[in-house]
Coordinates of N, CA, C and O in Angstrom, one line a residue:
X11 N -11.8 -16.5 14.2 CA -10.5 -17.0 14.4 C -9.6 -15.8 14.8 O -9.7 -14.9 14.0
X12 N -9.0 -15.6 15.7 CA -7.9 -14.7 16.2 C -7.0 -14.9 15.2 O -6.8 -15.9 14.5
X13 N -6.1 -13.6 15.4 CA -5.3 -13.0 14.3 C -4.0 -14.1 15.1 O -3.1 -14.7 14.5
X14 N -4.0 -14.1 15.9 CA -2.8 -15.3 16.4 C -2.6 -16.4 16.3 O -1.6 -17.1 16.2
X15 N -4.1 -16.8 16.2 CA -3.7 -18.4 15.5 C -3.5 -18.2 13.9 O -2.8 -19.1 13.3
X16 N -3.9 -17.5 13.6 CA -3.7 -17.4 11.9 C -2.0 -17.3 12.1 O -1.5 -18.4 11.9
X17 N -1.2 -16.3 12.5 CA 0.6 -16.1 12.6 C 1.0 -17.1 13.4 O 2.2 -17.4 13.2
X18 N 0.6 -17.7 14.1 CA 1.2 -18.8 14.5 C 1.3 -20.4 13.7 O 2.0 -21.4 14.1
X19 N 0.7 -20.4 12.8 CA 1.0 -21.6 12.1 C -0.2 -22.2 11.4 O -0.2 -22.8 10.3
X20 N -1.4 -21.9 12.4 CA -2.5 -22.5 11.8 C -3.5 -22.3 10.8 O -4.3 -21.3 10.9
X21 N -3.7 -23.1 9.8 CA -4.7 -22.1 8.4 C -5.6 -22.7 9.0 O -6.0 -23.7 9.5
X22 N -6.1 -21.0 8.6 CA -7.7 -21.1 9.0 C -8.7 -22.2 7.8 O -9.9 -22.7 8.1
X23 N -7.9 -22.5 6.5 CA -8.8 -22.9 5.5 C -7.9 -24.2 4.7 O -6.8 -24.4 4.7
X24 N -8.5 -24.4 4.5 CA -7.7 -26.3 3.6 C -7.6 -25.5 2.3 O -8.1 -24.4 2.1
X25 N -6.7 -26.3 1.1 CA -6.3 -25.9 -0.2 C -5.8 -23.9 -0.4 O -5.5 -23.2 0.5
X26 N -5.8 -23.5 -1.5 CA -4.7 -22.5 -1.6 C -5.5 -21.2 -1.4 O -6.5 -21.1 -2.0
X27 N -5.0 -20.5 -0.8 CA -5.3 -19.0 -0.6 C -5.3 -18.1 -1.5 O -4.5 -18.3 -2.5
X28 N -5.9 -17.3 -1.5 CA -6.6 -16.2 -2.8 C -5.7 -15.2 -2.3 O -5.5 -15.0 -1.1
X29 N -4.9 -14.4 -3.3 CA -4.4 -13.2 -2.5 C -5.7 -11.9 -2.9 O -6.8 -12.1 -3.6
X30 N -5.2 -11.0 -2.4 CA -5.7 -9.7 -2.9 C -5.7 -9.6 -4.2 O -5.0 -10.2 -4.9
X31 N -6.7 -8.6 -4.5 CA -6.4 -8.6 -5.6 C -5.6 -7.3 -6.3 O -5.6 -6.2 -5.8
X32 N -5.1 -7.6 -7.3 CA -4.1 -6.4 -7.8 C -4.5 -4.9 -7.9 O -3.5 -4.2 -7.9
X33 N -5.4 -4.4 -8.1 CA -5.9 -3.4 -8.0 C -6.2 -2.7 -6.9 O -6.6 -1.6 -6.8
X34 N -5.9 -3.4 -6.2 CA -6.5 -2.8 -4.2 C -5.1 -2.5 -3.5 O -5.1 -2.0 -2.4
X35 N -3.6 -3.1 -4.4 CA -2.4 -2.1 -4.2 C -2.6 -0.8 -4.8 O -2.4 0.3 -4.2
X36 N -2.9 -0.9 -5.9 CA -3.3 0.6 -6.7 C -3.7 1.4 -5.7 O -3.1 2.4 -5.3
X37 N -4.7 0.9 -5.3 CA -5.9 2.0 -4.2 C -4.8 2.2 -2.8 O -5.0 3.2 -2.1
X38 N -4.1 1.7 -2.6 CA -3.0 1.5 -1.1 C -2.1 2.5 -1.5 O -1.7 3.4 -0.8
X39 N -1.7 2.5 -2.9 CA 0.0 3.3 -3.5 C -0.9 5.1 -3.4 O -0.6 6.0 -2.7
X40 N -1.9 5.0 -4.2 CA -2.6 6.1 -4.6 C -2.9 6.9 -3.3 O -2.7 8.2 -3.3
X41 N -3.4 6.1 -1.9 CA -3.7 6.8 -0.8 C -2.3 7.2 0.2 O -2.1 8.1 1.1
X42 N -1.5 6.2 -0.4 CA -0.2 6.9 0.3 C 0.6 8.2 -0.8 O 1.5 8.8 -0.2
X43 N 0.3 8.6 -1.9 CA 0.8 9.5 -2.9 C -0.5 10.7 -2.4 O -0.4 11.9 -2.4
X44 N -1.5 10.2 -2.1 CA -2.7 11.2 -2.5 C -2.2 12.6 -1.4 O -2.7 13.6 -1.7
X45 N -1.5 12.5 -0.6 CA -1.0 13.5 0.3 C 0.0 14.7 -0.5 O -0.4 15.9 -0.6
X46 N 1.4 14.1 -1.0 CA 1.9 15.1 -2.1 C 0.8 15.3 -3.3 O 1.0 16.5 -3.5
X47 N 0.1 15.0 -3.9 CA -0.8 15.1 -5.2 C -1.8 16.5 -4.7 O -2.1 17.4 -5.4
X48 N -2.1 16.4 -3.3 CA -3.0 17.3 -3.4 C -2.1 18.7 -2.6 O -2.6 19.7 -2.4
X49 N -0.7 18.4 -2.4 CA -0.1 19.3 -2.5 C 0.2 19.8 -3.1 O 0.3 21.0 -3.1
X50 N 0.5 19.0 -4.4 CA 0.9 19.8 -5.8 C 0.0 20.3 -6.4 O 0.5 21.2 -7.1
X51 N -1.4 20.2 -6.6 CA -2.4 20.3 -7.4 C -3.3 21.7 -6.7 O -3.9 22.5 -7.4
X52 N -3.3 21.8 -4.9 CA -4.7 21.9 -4.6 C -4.6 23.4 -4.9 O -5.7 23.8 -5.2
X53 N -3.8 24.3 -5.0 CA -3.5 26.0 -5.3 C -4.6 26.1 -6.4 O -5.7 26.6 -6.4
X54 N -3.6 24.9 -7.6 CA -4.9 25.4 -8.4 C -6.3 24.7 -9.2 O -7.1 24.9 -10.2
X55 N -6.2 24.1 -8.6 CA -7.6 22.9 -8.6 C -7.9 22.7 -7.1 O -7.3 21.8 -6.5
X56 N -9.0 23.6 -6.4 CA -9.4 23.2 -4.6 C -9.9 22.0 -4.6 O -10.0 21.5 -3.5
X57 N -10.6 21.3 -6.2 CA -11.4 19.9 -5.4 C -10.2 18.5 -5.1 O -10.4 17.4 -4.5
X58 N -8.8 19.0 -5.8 CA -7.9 17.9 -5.1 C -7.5 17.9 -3.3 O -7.0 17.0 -2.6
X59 N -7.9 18.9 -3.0 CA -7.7 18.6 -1.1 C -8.6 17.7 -1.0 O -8.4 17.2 0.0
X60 N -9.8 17.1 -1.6 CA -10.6 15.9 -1.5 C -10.3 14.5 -1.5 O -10.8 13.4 -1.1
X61 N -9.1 15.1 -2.3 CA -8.4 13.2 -2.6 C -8.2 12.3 -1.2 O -8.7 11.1 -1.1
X62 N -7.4 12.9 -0.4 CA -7.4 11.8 0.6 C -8.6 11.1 1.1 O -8.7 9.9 1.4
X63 N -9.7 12.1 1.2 CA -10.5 11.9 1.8 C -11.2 11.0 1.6 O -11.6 10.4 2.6
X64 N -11.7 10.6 -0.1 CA -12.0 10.1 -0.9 C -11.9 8.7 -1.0 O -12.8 7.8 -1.0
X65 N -9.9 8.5 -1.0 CA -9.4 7.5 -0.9 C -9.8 6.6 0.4 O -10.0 5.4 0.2
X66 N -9.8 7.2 1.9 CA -10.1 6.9 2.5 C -11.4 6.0 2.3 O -11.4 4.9 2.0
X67 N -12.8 7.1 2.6 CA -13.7 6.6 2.0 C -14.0 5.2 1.4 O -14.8 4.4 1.9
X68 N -13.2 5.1 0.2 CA -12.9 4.2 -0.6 C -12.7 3.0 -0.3 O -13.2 2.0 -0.8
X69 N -11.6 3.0 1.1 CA -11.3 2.0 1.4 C -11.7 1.3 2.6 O -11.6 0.1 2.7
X70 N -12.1 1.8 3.4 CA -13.5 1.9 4.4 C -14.3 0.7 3.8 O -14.3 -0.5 4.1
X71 N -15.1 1.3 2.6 CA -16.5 0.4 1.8 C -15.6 -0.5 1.4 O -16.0 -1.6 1.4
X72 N -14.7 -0.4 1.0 CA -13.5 -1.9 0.4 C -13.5 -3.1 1.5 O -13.7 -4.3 1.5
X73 N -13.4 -2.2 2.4 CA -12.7 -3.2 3.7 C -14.1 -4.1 4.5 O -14.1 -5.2 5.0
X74 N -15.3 -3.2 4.3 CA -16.6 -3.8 5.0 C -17.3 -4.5 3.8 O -17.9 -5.4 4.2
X75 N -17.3 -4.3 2.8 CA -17.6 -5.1 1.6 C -17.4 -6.1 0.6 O -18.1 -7.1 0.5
X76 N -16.4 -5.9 -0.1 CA -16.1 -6.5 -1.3 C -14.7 -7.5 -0.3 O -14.3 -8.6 -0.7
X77 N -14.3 -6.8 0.7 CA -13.0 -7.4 1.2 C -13.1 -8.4 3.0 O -12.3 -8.8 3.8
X78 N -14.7 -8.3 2.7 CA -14.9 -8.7 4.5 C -14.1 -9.5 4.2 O -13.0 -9.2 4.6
X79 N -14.5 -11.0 3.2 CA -13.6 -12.2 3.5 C -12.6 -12.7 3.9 O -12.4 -13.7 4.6
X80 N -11.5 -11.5 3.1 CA -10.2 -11.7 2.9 C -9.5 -10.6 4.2 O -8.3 -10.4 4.3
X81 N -10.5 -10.1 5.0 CA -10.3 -9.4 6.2 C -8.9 -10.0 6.8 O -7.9 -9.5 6.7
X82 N -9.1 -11.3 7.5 CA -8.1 -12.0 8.4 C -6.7 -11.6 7.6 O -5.9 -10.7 8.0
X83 N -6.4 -12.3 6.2 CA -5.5 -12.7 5.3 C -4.8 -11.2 5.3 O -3.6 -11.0 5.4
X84 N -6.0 -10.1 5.1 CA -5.3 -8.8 5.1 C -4.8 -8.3 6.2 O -4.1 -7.2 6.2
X85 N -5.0 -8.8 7.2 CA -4.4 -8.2 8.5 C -3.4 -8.9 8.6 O -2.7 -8.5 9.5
X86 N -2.9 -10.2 8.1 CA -1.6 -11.0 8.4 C -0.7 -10.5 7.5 O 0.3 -9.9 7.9
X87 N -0.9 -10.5 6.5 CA -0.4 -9.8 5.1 C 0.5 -8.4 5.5 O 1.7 -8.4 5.4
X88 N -0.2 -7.1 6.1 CA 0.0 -6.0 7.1 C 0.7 -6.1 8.1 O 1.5 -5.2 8.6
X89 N 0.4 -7.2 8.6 CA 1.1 -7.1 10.4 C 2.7 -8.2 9.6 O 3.8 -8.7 9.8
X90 N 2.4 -8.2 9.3 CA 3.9 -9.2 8.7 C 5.2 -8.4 8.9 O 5.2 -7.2 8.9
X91 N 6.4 -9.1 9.2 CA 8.0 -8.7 9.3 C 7.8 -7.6 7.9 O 7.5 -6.4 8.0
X92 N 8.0 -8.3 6.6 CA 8.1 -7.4 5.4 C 7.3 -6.3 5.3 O 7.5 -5.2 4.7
X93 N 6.5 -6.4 6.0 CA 5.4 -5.0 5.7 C 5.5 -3.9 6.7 O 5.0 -2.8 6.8
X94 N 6.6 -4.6 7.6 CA 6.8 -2.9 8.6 C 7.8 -3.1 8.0 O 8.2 -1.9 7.7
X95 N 9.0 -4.1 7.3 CA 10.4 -3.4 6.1 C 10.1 -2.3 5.7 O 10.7 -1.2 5.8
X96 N 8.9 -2.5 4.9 CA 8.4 -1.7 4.0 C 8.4 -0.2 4.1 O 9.0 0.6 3.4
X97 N 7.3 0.1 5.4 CA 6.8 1.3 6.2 C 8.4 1.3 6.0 O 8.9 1.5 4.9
X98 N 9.1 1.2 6.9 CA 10.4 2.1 7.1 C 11.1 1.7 5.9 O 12.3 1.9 6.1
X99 N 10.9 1.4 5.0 CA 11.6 1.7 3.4 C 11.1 3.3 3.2 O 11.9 4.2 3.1
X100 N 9.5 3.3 3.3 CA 8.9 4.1 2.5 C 8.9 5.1 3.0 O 8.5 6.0 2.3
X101 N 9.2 5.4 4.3 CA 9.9 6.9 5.6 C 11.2 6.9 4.6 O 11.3 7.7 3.6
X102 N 12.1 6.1 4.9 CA 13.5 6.5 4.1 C 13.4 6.8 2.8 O 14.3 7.7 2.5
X103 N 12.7 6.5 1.6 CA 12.3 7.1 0.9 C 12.2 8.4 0.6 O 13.0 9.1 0.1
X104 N 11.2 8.7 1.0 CA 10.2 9.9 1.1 C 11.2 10.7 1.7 O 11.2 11.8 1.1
X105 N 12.3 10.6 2.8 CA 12.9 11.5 3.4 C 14.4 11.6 2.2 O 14.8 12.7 2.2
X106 N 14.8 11.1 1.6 CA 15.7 11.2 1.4 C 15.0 11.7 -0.9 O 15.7 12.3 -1.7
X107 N 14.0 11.2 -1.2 CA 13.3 11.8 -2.1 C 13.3 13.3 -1.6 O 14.0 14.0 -2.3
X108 N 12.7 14.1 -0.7 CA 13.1 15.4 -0.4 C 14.2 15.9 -0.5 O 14.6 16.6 -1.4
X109 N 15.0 15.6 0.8 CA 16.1 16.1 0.7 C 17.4 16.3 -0.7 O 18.4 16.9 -0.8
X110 N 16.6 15.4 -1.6 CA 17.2 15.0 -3.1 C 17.0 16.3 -4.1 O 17.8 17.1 -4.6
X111 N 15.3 16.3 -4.0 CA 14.5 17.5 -4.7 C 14.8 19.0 -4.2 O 14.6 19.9 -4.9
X112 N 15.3 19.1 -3.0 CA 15.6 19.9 -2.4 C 16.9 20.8 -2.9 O 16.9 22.0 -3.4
X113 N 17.8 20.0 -2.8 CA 19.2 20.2 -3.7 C 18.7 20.7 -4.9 O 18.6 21.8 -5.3
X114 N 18.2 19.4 -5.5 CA 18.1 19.9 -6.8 C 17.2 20.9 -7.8 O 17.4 21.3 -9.0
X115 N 16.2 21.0 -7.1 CA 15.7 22.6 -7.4 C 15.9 23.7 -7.6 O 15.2 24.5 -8.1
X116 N 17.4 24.0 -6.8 CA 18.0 25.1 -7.4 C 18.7 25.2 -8.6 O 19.1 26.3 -9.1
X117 N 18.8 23.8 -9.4 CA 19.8 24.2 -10.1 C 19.0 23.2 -11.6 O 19.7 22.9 -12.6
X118 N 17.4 23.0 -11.4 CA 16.8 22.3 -12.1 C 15.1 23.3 -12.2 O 14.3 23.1 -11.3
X119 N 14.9 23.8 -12.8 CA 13.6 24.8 -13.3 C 12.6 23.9 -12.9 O 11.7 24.1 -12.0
X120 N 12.9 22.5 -14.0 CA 11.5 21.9 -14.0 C 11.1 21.3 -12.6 O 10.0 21.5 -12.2
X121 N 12.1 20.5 -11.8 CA 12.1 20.1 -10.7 C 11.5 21.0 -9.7 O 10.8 20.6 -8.7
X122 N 11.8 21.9 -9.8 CA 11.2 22.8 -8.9 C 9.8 23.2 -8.7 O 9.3 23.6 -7.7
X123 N 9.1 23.1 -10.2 CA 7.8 23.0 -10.0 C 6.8 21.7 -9.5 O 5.6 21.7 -9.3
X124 N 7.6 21.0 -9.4 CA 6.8 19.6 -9.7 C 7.6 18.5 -8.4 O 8.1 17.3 -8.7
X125 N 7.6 19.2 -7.1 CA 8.3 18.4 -6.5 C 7.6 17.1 -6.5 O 7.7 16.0 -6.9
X126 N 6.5 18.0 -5.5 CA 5.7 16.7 -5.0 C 4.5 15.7 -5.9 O 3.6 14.9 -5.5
X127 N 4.7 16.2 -6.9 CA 4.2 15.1 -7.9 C 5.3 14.1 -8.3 O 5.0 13.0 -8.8
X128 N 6.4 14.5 -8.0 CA 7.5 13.6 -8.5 C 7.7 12.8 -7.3 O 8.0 11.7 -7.4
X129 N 7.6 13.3 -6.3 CA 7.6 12.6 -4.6 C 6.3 11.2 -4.3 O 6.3 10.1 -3.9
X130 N 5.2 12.3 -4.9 CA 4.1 11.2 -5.1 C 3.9 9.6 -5.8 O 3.5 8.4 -5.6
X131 N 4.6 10.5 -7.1 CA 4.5 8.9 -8.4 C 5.8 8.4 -7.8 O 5.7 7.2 -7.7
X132 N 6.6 8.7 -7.3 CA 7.4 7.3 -7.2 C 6.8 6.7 -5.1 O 7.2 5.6 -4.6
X133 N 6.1 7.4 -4.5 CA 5.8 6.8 -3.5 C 4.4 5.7 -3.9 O 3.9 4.7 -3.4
X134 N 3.9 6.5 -5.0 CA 2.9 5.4 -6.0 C 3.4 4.4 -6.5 O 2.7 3.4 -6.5
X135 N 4.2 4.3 -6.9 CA 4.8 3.0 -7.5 C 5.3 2.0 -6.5 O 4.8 0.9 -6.4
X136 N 6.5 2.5 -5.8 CA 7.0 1.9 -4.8 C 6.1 1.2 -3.5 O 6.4 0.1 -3.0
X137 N 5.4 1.7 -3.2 CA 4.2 1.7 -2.2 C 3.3 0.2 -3.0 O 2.9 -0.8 -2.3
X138 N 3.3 0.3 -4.3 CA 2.4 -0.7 -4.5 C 3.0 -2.0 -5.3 O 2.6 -3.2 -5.2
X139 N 4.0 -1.5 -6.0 CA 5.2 -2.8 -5.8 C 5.3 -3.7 -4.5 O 4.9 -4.8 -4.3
X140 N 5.9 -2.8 -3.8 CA 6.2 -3.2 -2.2 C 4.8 -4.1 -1.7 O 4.9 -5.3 -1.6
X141 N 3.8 -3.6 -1.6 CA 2.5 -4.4 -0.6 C 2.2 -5.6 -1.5 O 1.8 -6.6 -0.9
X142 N 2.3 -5.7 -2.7 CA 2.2 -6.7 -3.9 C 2.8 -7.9 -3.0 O 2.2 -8.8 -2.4
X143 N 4.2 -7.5 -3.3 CA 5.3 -8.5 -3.6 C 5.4 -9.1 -1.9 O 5.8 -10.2 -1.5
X144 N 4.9 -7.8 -1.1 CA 5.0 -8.6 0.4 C 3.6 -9.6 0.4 O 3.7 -10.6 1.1
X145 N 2.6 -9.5 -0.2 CA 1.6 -10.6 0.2 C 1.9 -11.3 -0.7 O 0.9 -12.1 -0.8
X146 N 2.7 -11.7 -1.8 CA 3.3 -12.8 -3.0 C 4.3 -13.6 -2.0 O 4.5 -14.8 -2.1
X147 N 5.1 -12.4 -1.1 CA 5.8 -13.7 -0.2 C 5.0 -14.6 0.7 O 5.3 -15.8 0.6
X148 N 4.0 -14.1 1.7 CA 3.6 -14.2 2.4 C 2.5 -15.6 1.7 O 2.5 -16.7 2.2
X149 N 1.7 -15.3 0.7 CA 1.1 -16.5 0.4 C 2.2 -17.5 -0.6 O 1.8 -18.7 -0.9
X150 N 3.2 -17.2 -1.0 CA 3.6 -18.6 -1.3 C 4.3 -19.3 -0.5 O 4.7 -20.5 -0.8
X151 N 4.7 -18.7 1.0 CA 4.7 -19.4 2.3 C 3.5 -20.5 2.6 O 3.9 -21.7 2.9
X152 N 2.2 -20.3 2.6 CA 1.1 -20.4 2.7 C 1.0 -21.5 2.5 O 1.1 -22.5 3.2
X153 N 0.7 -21.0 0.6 CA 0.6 -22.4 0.2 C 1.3 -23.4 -0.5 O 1.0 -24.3 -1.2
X154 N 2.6 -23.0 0.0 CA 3.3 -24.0 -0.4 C 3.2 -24.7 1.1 O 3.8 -25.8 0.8
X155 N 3.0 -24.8 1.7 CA 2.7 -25.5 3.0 C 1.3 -26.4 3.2 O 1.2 -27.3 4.1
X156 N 0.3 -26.0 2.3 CA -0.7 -26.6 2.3 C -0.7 -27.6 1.2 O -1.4 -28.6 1.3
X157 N 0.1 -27.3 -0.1 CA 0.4 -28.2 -1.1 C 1.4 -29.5 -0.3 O 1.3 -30.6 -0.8
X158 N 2.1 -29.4 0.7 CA 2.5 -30.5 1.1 C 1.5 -31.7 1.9 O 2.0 -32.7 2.3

C-alpha cells in the first residue's frame, strides 16, 4: 500500500491500530541526545564517539525486524503536520538551550562543565515526549474513526 493512500484517508487494516511501542521513543530521544553525550564524554572516555553509531545501527535492525510491520504506521506517524512541529520545536530548542548555556557559564562553574550533557538530557526528554504524544495524536484520530 502506498504511503498516500494510508494519509489520505484510507486504513489499510479493520479494528484498532497498535502504536509503537514506548521504548522505541527512548531509542529516537537517545539518538537525537547521543551527538552532545559524546561531546561531553568522548575527551575522556574515546569509546563514547561510538554512540551514534551504535544507535544508528540499532535502529537500522529495529526498522528491518522487530518493526517491519508497523513500517507504514511509522512513516505516517513521521511524515505527519505534528512531527515536522516538532523537528522545528527541537532546532528552536537546541538553539536557544545554547545560547542560554552560553550566558550562563560565565557566571555558573557547574554549568560550564556540563553543557552538553545538560543540552542532551533535555533534547532526551523532549525528543521523546514529543514523538510519543505525536503518534497518541495521530492514532486516536485513527481509531476513533474505525470505532465509528
Amino acid at each position: 500500500m502506498r504511503e498516500a493512500d494510508f494519509t489520505a484517508g484510507t486504513r489499510p487494516v479493520e479494528g484498532e491500530i497498535e502504536g509503537l511501542p514506548g521504548w522505541y521513543f527512548v531509542l529516537v530521544g537517545l539518538l537525537v541526545a547521543s551527538n552532545d553525550l559524546t561531546r561531553q564524554f568522548s575527551d575522556t572516555h574515546s569509546w563514547v564517539a561510538l554512540l551514534p553509531l551504535v544507535l544508528v545501527a540499532v535502529h537500522l535492525t529495529l526498522w528491518f525486524t522487530l518493526l517491519s510491520r508497523r513500517r507504514r504506521y511509522l512513516r505516517a506517524v513521521w511524515r505527519s503536520k505534528q512531527a515536522l512541529a516538532l523537528v522545528v520545536v527541537l532546532v528552536v530548542l537546541r538553539l536557544l538551550l545554547q545560547v542560554g548555556l552560553a550566558k550562563l557559564t560565565g557566571e555558573a562553574a557547574p554549568l560550564h562543565s556540563y553543557p552538553h550533557l545538560i543540552i542532551g538530557l533535555v533534547m532526551l526528554v523532549v525528543t521523546t515526549a514529543g514523538a510519543w504524544f505525536d503518534q497518541w495524536l495521530v492514532l486516536r484520530v485513527l481509531n476513533r474513526d474505525a470505532n465509528r
